[in-house]
Amino acid sequence: MTEPFDAVDVIRAKRDGGEVPEAALRWMIDAFTRGYVADAQMSAFAMAVLLNGMTRDEIRVMTDAMIASGERMSFAGLGRRTVDKHSTGGVGDKITLPLAPLVASFGVAVPQLSGRGLGHTGGTLDKLESIAGWRAAMSNDALMAQLREVGAVICAAGAGLAPADKRLYALRDVTGTVEAIPLIASSIMSKKIAEGTEALVLDVKSGSGAFMKDPERARELARTMVELGEDSGVRTTALLTDMDTPLGLAIGNANEVREAVEVLAGGGPADVVELTVTLAREMLALAGLPDADPAAALRDGRAMDTWRAMIAAQGGDPEAPMPAPRETHTVTAPRAGVVERMDALGFGVAAWRLGAGRARAEDPVAHAAGIDLHAKPGDRVAAGQPLFTLRADDASRFERALDALRDAWQVADEAPDPRPLVLGRIAA
Ligand code: URA
């Protein structure tokens, strides 16, 4: 077959700051997926995008071409509104666990196709796999049946969704081009749009423990993704949230599930409850239920009923005891005062070193590993009072975890200024 464009012309156009015509951009992604455009050429194109950016139209076309590289799901026959949430990831971010059943308890379908963790932010599937018997893999038929019967599904995204993104992401990872906002936005949104949800709420985090450290860049990413969602027919809003401090009191896998269940039982740490309820309100409003009261569904057990049904439908035993660590090590306050700071990145790296996360995609995670916090910034503590407990299956992991925590927390005289968790909201 004669190819209608030349990759070098497309690279040159972007290198020189021009706008790539729609047909050429669609061809570039398709030819790369087919293996005709070489990895070296696609890497050069990604660098040109990082340096020169993309117009809103180019981002839309690029996303659409990545969606067209694979399967596109549809929930049209379901008879329920669908709404999903995506978080850019953070330390202690277990919000998906209570959020999906909470929103589904209002009759809305929540198809949450998730991934595994890599690096210091955990993956939702890794957390749920600490529940005895629970299975992440699901056929499309089983997914539809569970959405119809239970309303909420958290499962592994199939390899068929946006395969072009998978190939491009692997190149970006090794060519210093992960940080380009048009590429991040098209990567995240191609998978979410291909998944077939009608509406989407984004939780875009900034701070030390987030993928975006800088709040202004997080805002630009959120705005780009909201525009992209709307341009592609998916009603989309974004919350900008803080990730300088870990969310909640549990960082790990099994302990994060335990905390999610506390929230579903009407308790749990205030920050986890606040973010769960705020995101649920956004999702329910997009699904046409602006007056729904998610806090009431946490209090009266409706969300818990849906959680139990969701876990059981995927083979899990919601009553099974969670795995406990073989070893623990508790760090206490060296003096009386107020916890001034707990740095999300330091705690995330420490939990990862304890075995809660993985360095390579094929590594297993230790489900019981992680950190339980006993105090948060702003809490007053006495000398010798426990601050946090490290959990591991092997005590030899404590030393490197403690190294990561050396400058990650402080007890001081003065309470820190209170910080808002939700920093902003972006809608079309
Ligand atoms: N997550 C993704 O899926 N893609 C990116 O580019 C960055 C984060």
Tab-separated table of C-alpha atoms and ligand atoms in Angstrom:
chain	number	residue	atom	x	y	z
A	1	MET	CA	0.000	0.000	0.000
A	2	THR	CA	1.231	3.525	-0.760
A	3	GLU	CA	1.317	5.647	2.379
A	4	PRO	CA	-0.428	9.027	1.933
A	5	PHE	CA	1.975	10.998	4.182
A	6	ASP	CA	5.607	10.990	5.230
A	7	ALA	CA	6.475	10.858	8.957
A	8	VAL	CA	9.428	13.213	8.423
A	9	ASP	CA	7.078	15.922	7.046
A	10	VAL	CA	4.794	15.532	10.080
A	11	ILE	CA	7.766	15.760	12.478
A	12	ARG	CA	9.132	18.830	10.644
A	13	ALA	CA	5.768	20.587	10.772
A	14	LYS	CA	5.586	20.195	14.565
A	15	ARG	CA	9.304	20.901	15.020
A	16	ASP	CA	8.846	24.248	13.241
A	17	GLY	CA	5.882	25.203	15.426
A	18	GLY	CA	3.172	24.534	12.853
A	19	GLU	CA	-0.221	22.867	13.201
A	20	VAL	CA	-0.318	19.324	11.794
A	21	PRO	CA	-3.308	18.892	9.426
A	22	GLU	CA	-5.966	16.492	10.697
A	23	ALA	CA	-5.488	13.796	8.052
A	24	ALA	CA	-1.708	13.750	8.556
A	25	LEU	CA	-2.016	13.484	12.341
A	26	ARG	CA	-4.549	10.654	12.115
A	27	TRP	CA	-2.256	8.864	9.690
A	28	MET	CA	0.779	9.351	11.975
A	29	ILE	CA	-0.932	7.591	14.919
A	30	ASP	CA	-2.385	4.847	12.747
A	31	ALA	CA	0.914	4.198	10.926
A	32	PHE	CA	2.756	4.121	14.271
A	33	THR	CA	0.283	1.553	15.619
A	34	ARG	CA	0.803	-0.544	12.465
A	35	GLY	CA	4.570	-0.354	12.929
A	36	TYR	CA	5.148	1.682	9.742
A	37	VAL	CA	6.223	4.841	11.594
A	38	ALA	CA	9.368	3.859	13.527
A	39	ASP	CA	9.806	4.336	17.287
A	40	ALA	CA	12.604	6.860	16.591
A	41	GLN	CA	10.244	8.955	14.442
A	42	MET	CA	7.433	8.864	16.987
A	43	SER	CA	9.903	9.817	19.733
A	44	ALA	CA	11.052	12.824	17.708
A	45	PHE	CA	7.424	13.816	17.175
A	46	ALA	CA	6.715	13.502	20.933
A	47	MET	CA	9.687	15.784	21.670
A	48	ALA	CA	8.454	18.327	19.114
A	49	VAL	CA	5.050	18.278	20.871
A	50	LEU	CA	6.714	18.733	24.268
A	51	LEU	CA	8.643	21.756	22.987
A	52	ASN	CA	5.975	23.403	20.805
A	53	GLY	CA	2.641	22.216	22.218
A	54	MET	CA	-0.523	21.402	20.326
A	55	THR	CA	-3.694	23.309	19.510
A	56	ARG	CA	-7.012	22.221	21.018
A	57	ASP	CA	-7.957	20.747	17.621
A	58	GLU	CA	-4.739	18.803	17.328
A	59	ILE	CA	-5.211	17.346	20.834
A	60	ARG	CA	-8.760	16.288	19.923
A	61	VAL	CA	-7.628	14.638	16.674
A	62	MET	CA	-4.687	12.901	18.346
A	63	THR	CA	-6.967	11.532	21.096
A	64	ASP	CA	-9.533	10.395	18.569
A	65	ALA	CA	-6.853	8.620	16.526
A	66	MET	CA	-5.600	6.833	19.660
A	67	ILE	CA	-9.157	5.733	20.486
A	68	ALA	CA	-9.555	4.473	16.882
A	69	SER	CA	-6.403	2.329	17.330
A	70	GLY	CA	-8.384	-0.130	19.474
A	71	GLU	CA	-11.720	-1.247	20.808
A	72	ARG	CA	-14.400	1.254	21.824
A	73	MET	CA	-16.895	0.095	24.420
A	74	SER	CA	-20.485	1.239	24.677
A	75	PHE	CA	-22.902	1.147	27.583
A	76	ALA	CA	-25.794	2.407	25.450
A	77	GLY	CA	-27.935	-0.695	26.080
A	78	LEU	CA	-27.589	-0.534	29.839
A	79	GLY	CA	-30.600	1.609	30.637
A	80	ARG	CA	-28.650	3.559	33.276
A	81	ARG	CA	-26.602	6.728	33.118
A	82	THR	CA	-22.845	6.048	33.260
A	83	VAL	CA	-20.250	8.189	34.994
A	84	ASP	CA	-16.633	7.500	35.836
A	85	LYS	CA	-13.845	9.171	37.757
A	86	HIS	CA	-10.138	9.353	37.071
A	87	SER	CA	-7.466	10.459	39.512
A	88	THR	CA	-3.992	11.429	38.376
A	89	GLY	CA	-2.758	9.487	41.410
A	90	GLY	CA	-1.443	10.203	44.854
A	91	VAL	CA	-0.290	8.753	48.154
A	92	GLY	CA	-3.068	7.142	50.194
A	93	ASP	CA	-5.533	7.779	47.361
A	94	LYS	CA	-8.105	5.043	47.937
A	95	ILE	CA	-11.061	7.263	46.992
A	96	THR	CA	-12.218	5.048	44.100
A	97	LEU	CA	-13.006	2.252	46.570
A	98	PRO	CA	-15.788	3.990	48.505
A	99	LEU	CA	-16.724	6.327	45.620
A	100	ALA	CA	-17.756	3.763	42.984
A	101	PRO	CA	-20.287	1.917	45.206
A	102	LEU	CA	-21.459	5.210	46.750
A	103	VAL	CA	-22.388	6.710	43.363
A	104	ALA	CA	-23.837	3.391	42.155
A	105	SER	CA	-26.110	3.269	45.212
A	106	PHE	CA	-28.075	6.113	43.523
A	107	GLY	CA	-28.840	3.938	40.470
A	108	VAL	CA	-26.042	5.350	38.314
A	109	ALA	CA	-23.633	2.903	36.614
A	110	VAL	CA	-19.943	3.353	37.438
A	111	PRO	CA	-17.631	1.401	35.112
A	112	GLN	CA	-14.249	1.985	36.727
A	113	LEU	CA	-11.592	0.401	34.517
A	114	SER	CA	-8.393	0.744	36.500
A	115	GLY	CA	-4.701	0.023	36.438
A	116	ARG	CA	-2.002	-1.269	38.697
A	117	GLY	CA	0.383	0.970	40.578
A	118	LEU	CA	3.857	1.801	39.363
A	119	GLY	CA	6.272	3.807	41.509
A	120	HIS	CA	5.186	5.519	44.714
A	121	THR	CA	1.462	5.919	43.928
A	122	GLY	CA	-0.582	2.779	44.486
A	123	GLY	CA	-2.958	1.113	42.061
A	124	THR	CA	-6.627	0.509	42.780
A	125	LEU	CA	-6.461	-3.111	41.578
A	126	ASP	CA	-3.501	-3.859	43.862
A	127	LYS	CA	-5.508	-2.591	46.812
A	128	LEU	CA	-8.594	-4.667	45.985
A	129	GLU	CA	-6.516	-7.791	45.431
A	130	SER	CA	-5.839	-7.807	49.190
A	131	ILE	CA	-9.423	-9.076	49.543
A	132	ALA	CA	-9.456	-12.899	49.537
A	133	GLY	CA	-10.822	-14.265	46.251
A	134	TRP	CA	-11.367	-10.918	44.491
A	135	ARG	CA	-10.634	-10.985	40.736
A	136	ALA	CA	-9.656	-7.954	38.628
A	137	ALA	CA	-10.026	-9.575	35.194
A	138	MET	CA	-13.486	-9.556	33.615
A	139	SER	CA	-15.001	-10.229	30.208
A	140	ASN	CA	-17.041	-7.447	28.593
A	141	ASP	CA	-20.205	-9.539	29.079
A	142	ALA	CA	-19.538	-10.005	32.797
A	143	LEU	CA	-18.807	-6.272	33.106
A	144	MET	CA	-22.149	-5.388	31.509
A	145	ALA	CA	-24.032	-7.892	33.674
A	146	GLN	CA	-22.475	-6.519	36.887
A	147	LEU	CA	-23.201	-2.919	35.866
A	148	ARG	CA	-26.826	-3.899	35.284
A	149	GLU	CA	-27.202	-5.843	38.537
A	150	VAL	CA	-24.916	-4.028	41.010
A	151	GLY	CA	-24.187	-0.727	39.276
A	152	ALA	CA	-20.479	-0.543	40.166
A	153	VAL	CA	-17.513	-2.398	38.693
A	154	ILE	CA	-13.845	-1.838	39.431
A	155	CYS	CA	-11.826	-4.081	37.114
A	156	ALA	CA	-8.726	-4.257	34.932
A	157	ALA	CA	-8.828	-2.287	31.693
A	158	GLY	CA	-8.446	-4.709	28.780
A	159	ALA	CA	-5.399	-4.434	26.512
A	160	GLY	CA	-7.753	-3.594	23.620
A	161	LEU	CA	-8.383	0.001	24.787
A	162	ALA	CA	-6.213	2.591	22.974
A	163	PRO	CA	-3.221	0.343	22.136
A	164	ALA	CA	-1.534	3.330	20.423
A	165	ASP	CA	-1.336	4.991	23.842
A	166	LYS	CA	0.371	1.971	25.349
A	167	ARG	CA	3.088	2.044	22.673
A	168	LEU	CA	3.486	5.809	22.792
A	169	TYR	CA	3.645	5.884	26.601
A	170	ALA	CA	6.495	3.323	26.566
A	171	LEU	CA	8.472	5.643	24.240
A	172	ARG	CA	7.689	8.757	26.277
A	173	ASP	CA	8.933	7.019	29.391
A	174	VAL	CA	12.434	6.599	27.926
A	175	THR	CA	12.710	9.844	25.913
A	176	GLY	CA	11.970	12.518	28.533
A	177	THR	CA	8.588	13.345	26.990
A	178	VAL	CA	6.162	12.159	29.685
A	179	GLU	CA	5.625	15.751	30.898
A	180	ALA	CA	4.025	17.203	27.737
A	181	ILE	CA	0.486	18.275	28.692
A	182	PRO	CA	-1.078	17.490	25.250
A	183	LEU	CA	0.421	13.985	25.474
A	184	ILE	CA	-0.688	13.383	29.083
A	185	ALA	CA	-4.191	14.674	28.335
A	186	SER	CA	-4.617	12.568	25.178
A	187	SER	CA	-3.152	9.510	26.935
A	188	ILE	CA	-5.520	9.641	29.903
A	189	MET	CA	-8.591	10.727	27.954
A	190	SER	CA	-8.185	8.270	25.046
A	191	LYS	CA	-8.518	5.398	27.533
A	192	LYS	CA	-11.434	6.982	29.395
A	193	ILE	CA	-13.355	7.894	26.227
A	194	ALA	CA	-12.709	4.450	24.643
A	195	GLU	CA	-14.162	2.933	27.808
A	196	GLY	CA	-17.520	4.387	26.793
A	197	THR	CA	-18.552	6.433	29.837
A	198	GLU	CA	-21.070	9.260	29.209
A	199	ALA	CA	-19.600	11.529	31.872
A	200	LEU	CA	-16.320	11.836	33.706
A	201	VAL	CA	-15.021	13.587	36.814
A	202	LEU	CA	-11.277	14.151	37.005
A	203	ASP	CA	-9.338	14.482	40.257
A	204	VAL	CA	-6.183	16.309	39.195
A	205	LYS	CA	-3.684	16.377	42.021
A	206	SER	CA	-0.750	18.671	42.627
A	207	GLY	CA	1.919	18.679	45.309
A	208	SER	CA	4.951	16.643	46.328
A	209	GLY	CA	3.213	13.246	46.108
A	210	ALA	CA	1.526	13.954	42.766
A	211	PHE	CA	2.631	13.372	39.225
A	212	MET	CA	2.240	17.174	38.696
A	213	LYS	CA	4.147	19.026	41.397
A	214	ASP	CA	3.101	22.502	40.292
A	215	PRO	CA	-0.544	23.641	40.839
A	216	GLU	CA	-0.486	25.888	37.734
A	217	ARG	CA	0.524	22.988	35.471
A	218	ALA	CA	-2.087	20.789	37.159
A	219	ARG	CA	-4.680	23.471	36.338
A	220	GLU	CA	-3.572	23.571	32.701
A	221	LEU	CA	-3.741	19.764	32.483
A	222	ALA	CA	-7.221	19.777	34.019
A	223	ARG	CA	-8.445	22.473	31.624
A	224	THR	CA	-6.995	20.588	28.631
A	225	MET	CA	-8.677	17.331	29.698
A	226	VAL	CA	-12.041	19.003	30.371
A	227	GLU	CA	-11.961	20.603	26.888
A	228	LEU	CA	-11.009	17.285	25.365
A	229	GLY	CA	-13.828	15.449	27.120
A	230	GLU	CA	-16.378	18.042	26.010
A	231	ASP	CA	-15.010	18.084	22.407
A	232	SER	CA	-15.421	14.290	22.350
A	233	GLY	CA	-18.984	14.284	23.695
A	234	VAL	CA	-18.153	13.176	27.265
A	235	ARG	CA	-19.483	15.609	29.903
A	236	THR	CA	-16.380	16.308	31.993
A	237	THR	CA	-15.504	18.336	35.085
A	238	ALA	CA	-12.301	18.420	37.122
A	239	LEU	CA	-11.424	19.077	40.738
A	240	LEU	CA	-7.935	20.310	41.556
A	241	THR	CA	-6.852	18.739	44.834
A	242	ASP	CA	-3.889	18.877	47.172
A	243	MET	CA	-1.341	16.049	47.325
A	244	ASP	CA	1.341	17.542	49.574
A	245	THR	CA	0.088	15.402	52.489
A	246	PRO	CA	-1.013	11.740	52.216
A	247	LEU	CA	-4.786	11.228	52.017
A	248	GLY	CA	-6.273	9.650	55.125
A	249	LEU	CA	-4.363	7.570	57.668
A	250	ALA	CA	-3.573	4.464	55.598
A	251	ILE	CA	-0.945	4.132	52.854
A	252	GLY	CA	-0.579	0.694	51.285
A	253	ASN	CA	-3.036	-1.892	50.013
A	254	ALA	CA	-4.900	-3.933	52.671
A	255	ASN	CA	-4.868	-1.025	55.127
A	256	GLU	CA	-6.312	1.310	52.462
A	257	VAL	CA	-9.178	-1.151	51.862
A	258	ARG	CA	-9.793	-1.203	55.636
A	259	GLU	CA	-9.981	2.607	55.623
A	260	ALA	CA	-12.317	2.630	52.608
A	261	VAL	CA	-14.649	0.248	54.487
A	262	GLU	CA	-14.581	2.608	57.497
A	263	VAL	CA	-15.759	5.418	55.195
A	264	LEU	CA	-18.516	3.181	53.787
A	265	ALA	CA	-19.556	2.435	57.381
A	266	GLY	CA	-20.091	6.157	57.991
A	267	GLY	CA	-16.720	6.828	59.709
A	268	GLY	CA	-13.177	7.232	58.386
A	269	PRO	CA	-10.763	10.174	58.279
A	270	ALA	CA	-12.279	13.595	57.543
A	271	ASP	CA	-10.186	14.283	54.415
A	272	VAL	CA	-11.102	10.945	52.787
A	273	VAL	CA	-14.783	11.518	53.563
A	274	GLU	CA	-14.642	15.102	52.238
A	275	LEU	CA	-13.058	14.116	48.930
A	276	THR	CA	-15.303	11.068	48.481
A	277	VAL	CA	-18.458	13.120	49.067
A	278	THR	CA	-17.278	16.060	46.918
A	279	LEU	CA	-16.389	13.813	43.964
A	280	ALA	CA	-19.653	11.866	44.390
A	281	ARG	CA	-21.633	15.122	44.188
A	282	GLU	CA	-19.819	16.061	40.965
A	283	MET	CA	-20.474	12.626	39.456
A	284	LEU	CA	-24.122	12.548	40.480
A	285	ALA	CA	-24.689	16.061	39.111
A	286	LEU	CA	-23.238	14.991	35.733
A	287	ALA	CA	-25.548	11.956	35.839
A	288	GLY	CA	-28.569	14.248	36.252
A	289	LEU	CA	-28.942	13.996	40.057
A	290	PRO	CA	-27.752	17.401	41.316
A	291	ASP	CA	-29.734	17.138	44.579
A	292	ALA	CA	-28.561	13.678	45.638
A	293	ASP	CA	-27.058	13.522	49.143
A	294	PRO	CA	-24.035	11.172	49.102
A	295	ALA	CA	-23.201	11.821	52.772
A	296	ALA	CA	-26.600	10.333	53.718
A	297	ALA	CA	-25.878	7.175	51.690
A	298	LEU	CA	-22.644	6.706	53.660
A	299	ARG	CA	-24.496	7.166	56.961
A	300	ASP	CA	-27.442	4.877	56.267
A	301	GLY	CA	-25.541	1.873	54.832
A	302	ARG	CA	-26.784	2.071	51.215
A	303	ALA	CA	-23.234	2.570	49.883
A	304	MET	CA	-21.960	-0.304	52.063
A	305	ASP	CA	-24.615	-2.653	50.642
A	306	THR	CA	-23.442	-1.822	47.108
A	307	TRP	CA	-19.782	-2.312	48.133
A	308	ARG	CA	-20.527	-5.806	49.472
A	309	ALA	CA	-22.427	-6.742	46.321
A	310	MET	CA	-19.634	-5.343	44.117
A	311	ILE	CA	-16.890	-7.279	45.940
A	312	ALA	CA	-18.897	-10.526	46.067
A	313	ALA	CA	-19.777	-10.310	42.337
A	314	GLN	CA	-16.053	-10.453	41.544
A	315	GLY	CA	-15.390	-13.468	43.787
A	316	GLY	CA	-14.282	-11.533	46.873
A	317	ASP	CA	-15.371	-12.175	50.425
A	318	PRO	CA	-16.331	-8.808	51.939
A	319	GLU	CA	-16.183	-10.336	55.444
A	320	ALA	CA	-12.711	-11.925	55.078
A	321	PRO	CA	-10.072	-10.585	57.488
A	322	MET	CA	-7.510	-8.391	55.719
A	323	PRO	CA	-3.907	-9.641	55.533
A	324	ALA	CA	-1.800	-8.470	58.485
A	325	PRO	CA	1.925	-7.623	58.248
A	326	ARG	CA	4.442	-10.026	59.773
A	327	GLU	CA	6.544	-7.120	61.105
A	328	THR	CA	5.773	-3.611	62.341
A	329	HIS	CA	7.877	-0.667	63.496
A	330	THR	CA	6.355	2.358	65.217
A	331	VAL	CA	7.913	5.831	65.146
A	332	THR	CA	7.043	8.077	68.104
A	333	ALA	CA	7.095	11.842	68.631
A	334	PRO	CA	10.542	12.975	69.839
A	335	ARG	CA	8.940	15.882	71.747
A	336	ALA	CA	5.589	17.389	72.607
A	337	GLY	CA	4.141	19.769	70.017
A	338	VAL	CA	2.072	19.864	66.861
A	339	VAL	CA	2.635	17.728	63.768
A	340	GLU	CA	3.700	20.420	61.324
A	341	ARG	CA	4.231	18.435	58.144
A	342	MET	CA	3.963	14.967	56.647
A	343	ASP	CA	5.315	14.986	53.140
A	344	ALA	CA	3.346	12.853	50.688
A	345	LEU	CA	6.340	11.948	48.516
A	346	GLY	CA	8.477	10.767	51.464
A	347	PHE	CA	5.643	8.623	52.859
A	348	GLY	CA	4.797	7.300	49.387
A	349	VAL	CA	8.383	6.263	48.689
A	350	ALA	CA	8.666	4.680	52.161
A	351	ALA	CA	5.471	2.628	51.645
A	352	TRP	CA	6.797	1.547	48.271
A	353	ARG	CA	10.113	0.451	49.824
A	354	LEU	CA	8.167	-1.524	52.439
A	355	GLY	CA	6.730	-3.582	49.586
A	356	ALA	CA	3.356	-1.864	48.992
A	357	GLY	CA	4.313	-0.820	45.442
A	358	ARG	CA	6.303	-2.204	42.555
A	359	ALA	CA	9.317	-1.018	40.540
A	360	ARG	CA	8.505	-3.070	37.415
A	361	ALA	CA	5.092	-3.838	35.953
A	362	GLU	CA	5.580	-7.590	36.456
A	363	ASP	CA	6.582	-7.409	40.170
A	364	PRO	CA	4.104	-8.562	42.849
A	365	VAL	CA	3.069	-6.253	45.709
A	366	ALA	CA	2.983	-7.180	49.410
A	367	HIS	CA	-0.662	-6.631	50.316
A	368	ALA	CA	-0.118	-6.101	54.045
A	369	ALA	CA	2.820	-3.687	53.576
A	370	GLY	CA	2.507	0.069	53.995
A	371	ILE	CA	2.179	2.725	56.670
A	372	ASP	CA	-0.553	3.505	59.211
A	373	LEU	CA	-0.496	7.133	60.356
A	374	HIS	CA	-1.613	7.849	63.937
A	375	ALA	CA	-1.526	11.633	63.567
A	376	LYS	CA	-1.830	14.167	60.754
A	377	PRO	CA	-0.526	17.728	60.296
A	378	GLY	CA	-2.245	20.002	62.799
A	379	ASP	CA	-2.629	17.279	65.472
A	380	ARG	CA	-1.152	17.947	68.919
A	381	VAL	CA	1.063	15.111	70.220
A	382	ALA	CA	2.823	14.289	73.513
A	383	ALA	CA	6.473	13.204	73.654
A	384	GLY	CA	6.650	9.452	72.960
A	385	GLN	CA	3.191	9.272	71.364
A	386	PRO	CA	3.062	7.026	68.256
A	387	LEU	CA	3.183	9.023	64.995
A	388	PHE	CA	3.091	6.228	62.442
A	389	THR	CA	3.640	2.475	62.105
A	390	LEU	CA	5.554	0.860	59.268
A	391	ARG	CA	4.152	-2.495	58.085
A	392	ALA	CA	6.207	-5.083	56.172
A	393	ASP	CA	6.535	-8.809	55.687
A	394	ASP	CA	10.281	-8.544	56.214
A	395	ALA	CA	11.952	-6.376	58.915
A	396	SER	CA	14.990	-5.768	56.678
A	397	ARG	CA	12.848	-3.298	54.698
A	398	PHE	CA	12.484	-0.854	57.614
A	399	GLU	CA	15.889	0.798	57.277
A	400	ARG	CA	15.439	2.035	53.692
A	401	ALA	CA	11.869	3.100	54.433
A	402	LEU	CA	13.079	5.113	57.442
A	403	ASP	CA	15.696	6.735	55.179
A	404	ALA	CA	12.926	7.987	52.881
A	405	LEU	CA	11.110	9.388	55.922
A	406	ARG	CA	14.105	11.166	57.477
A	407	ASP	CA	13.095	14.670	56.349
A	408	ALA	CA	9.468	13.877	55.574
A	409	TRP	CA	7.815	14.908	58.854
A	410	GLN	CA	8.238	17.354	61.707
A	411	VAL	CA	6.825	18.087	65.149
A	412	ALA	CA	6.984	21.833	65.923
A	413	ASP	CA	5.632	24.399	68.403
A	414	GLU	CA	3.152	26.041	66.078
A	415	ALA	CA	0.288	24.476	64.170
A	416	PRO	CA	0.674	24.814	60.379
A	417	ASP	CA	-1.787	27.038	58.492
A	418	PRO	CA	-4.810	24.912	57.574
A	419	ARG	CA	-4.698	23.921	53.905
A	420	PRO	CA	-7.727	23.325	51.728
A	421	LEU	CA	-7.985	19.871	50.172
A	422	VAL	CA	-9.990	20.999	47.138
A	423	LEU	CA	-8.052	23.806	45.449
A	424	GLY	CA	-10.359	24.512	42.533
A	425	ARG	CA	-12.915	23.232	40.048
A	426	ILE	CA	-12.862	23.338	36.272
A	427	ALA	CA	-15.913	22.896	34.093
A	428	ALA	CA	-16.507	23.630	30.422
B	1	URA	N1	-1.288	8.563	33.072
B	1	URA	C1	-1.527	8.158	31.811
B	1	URA	O1	-2.328	7.280	31.578
B	1	URA	N2	-0.853	8.779	30.821
B	1	URA	C2	0.037	9.752	31.025
B	1	URA	O2	0.589	10.260	30.081
B	1	URA	C3	0.282	10.146	32.351
B	1	URA	C4	-0.393	9.539	33.363
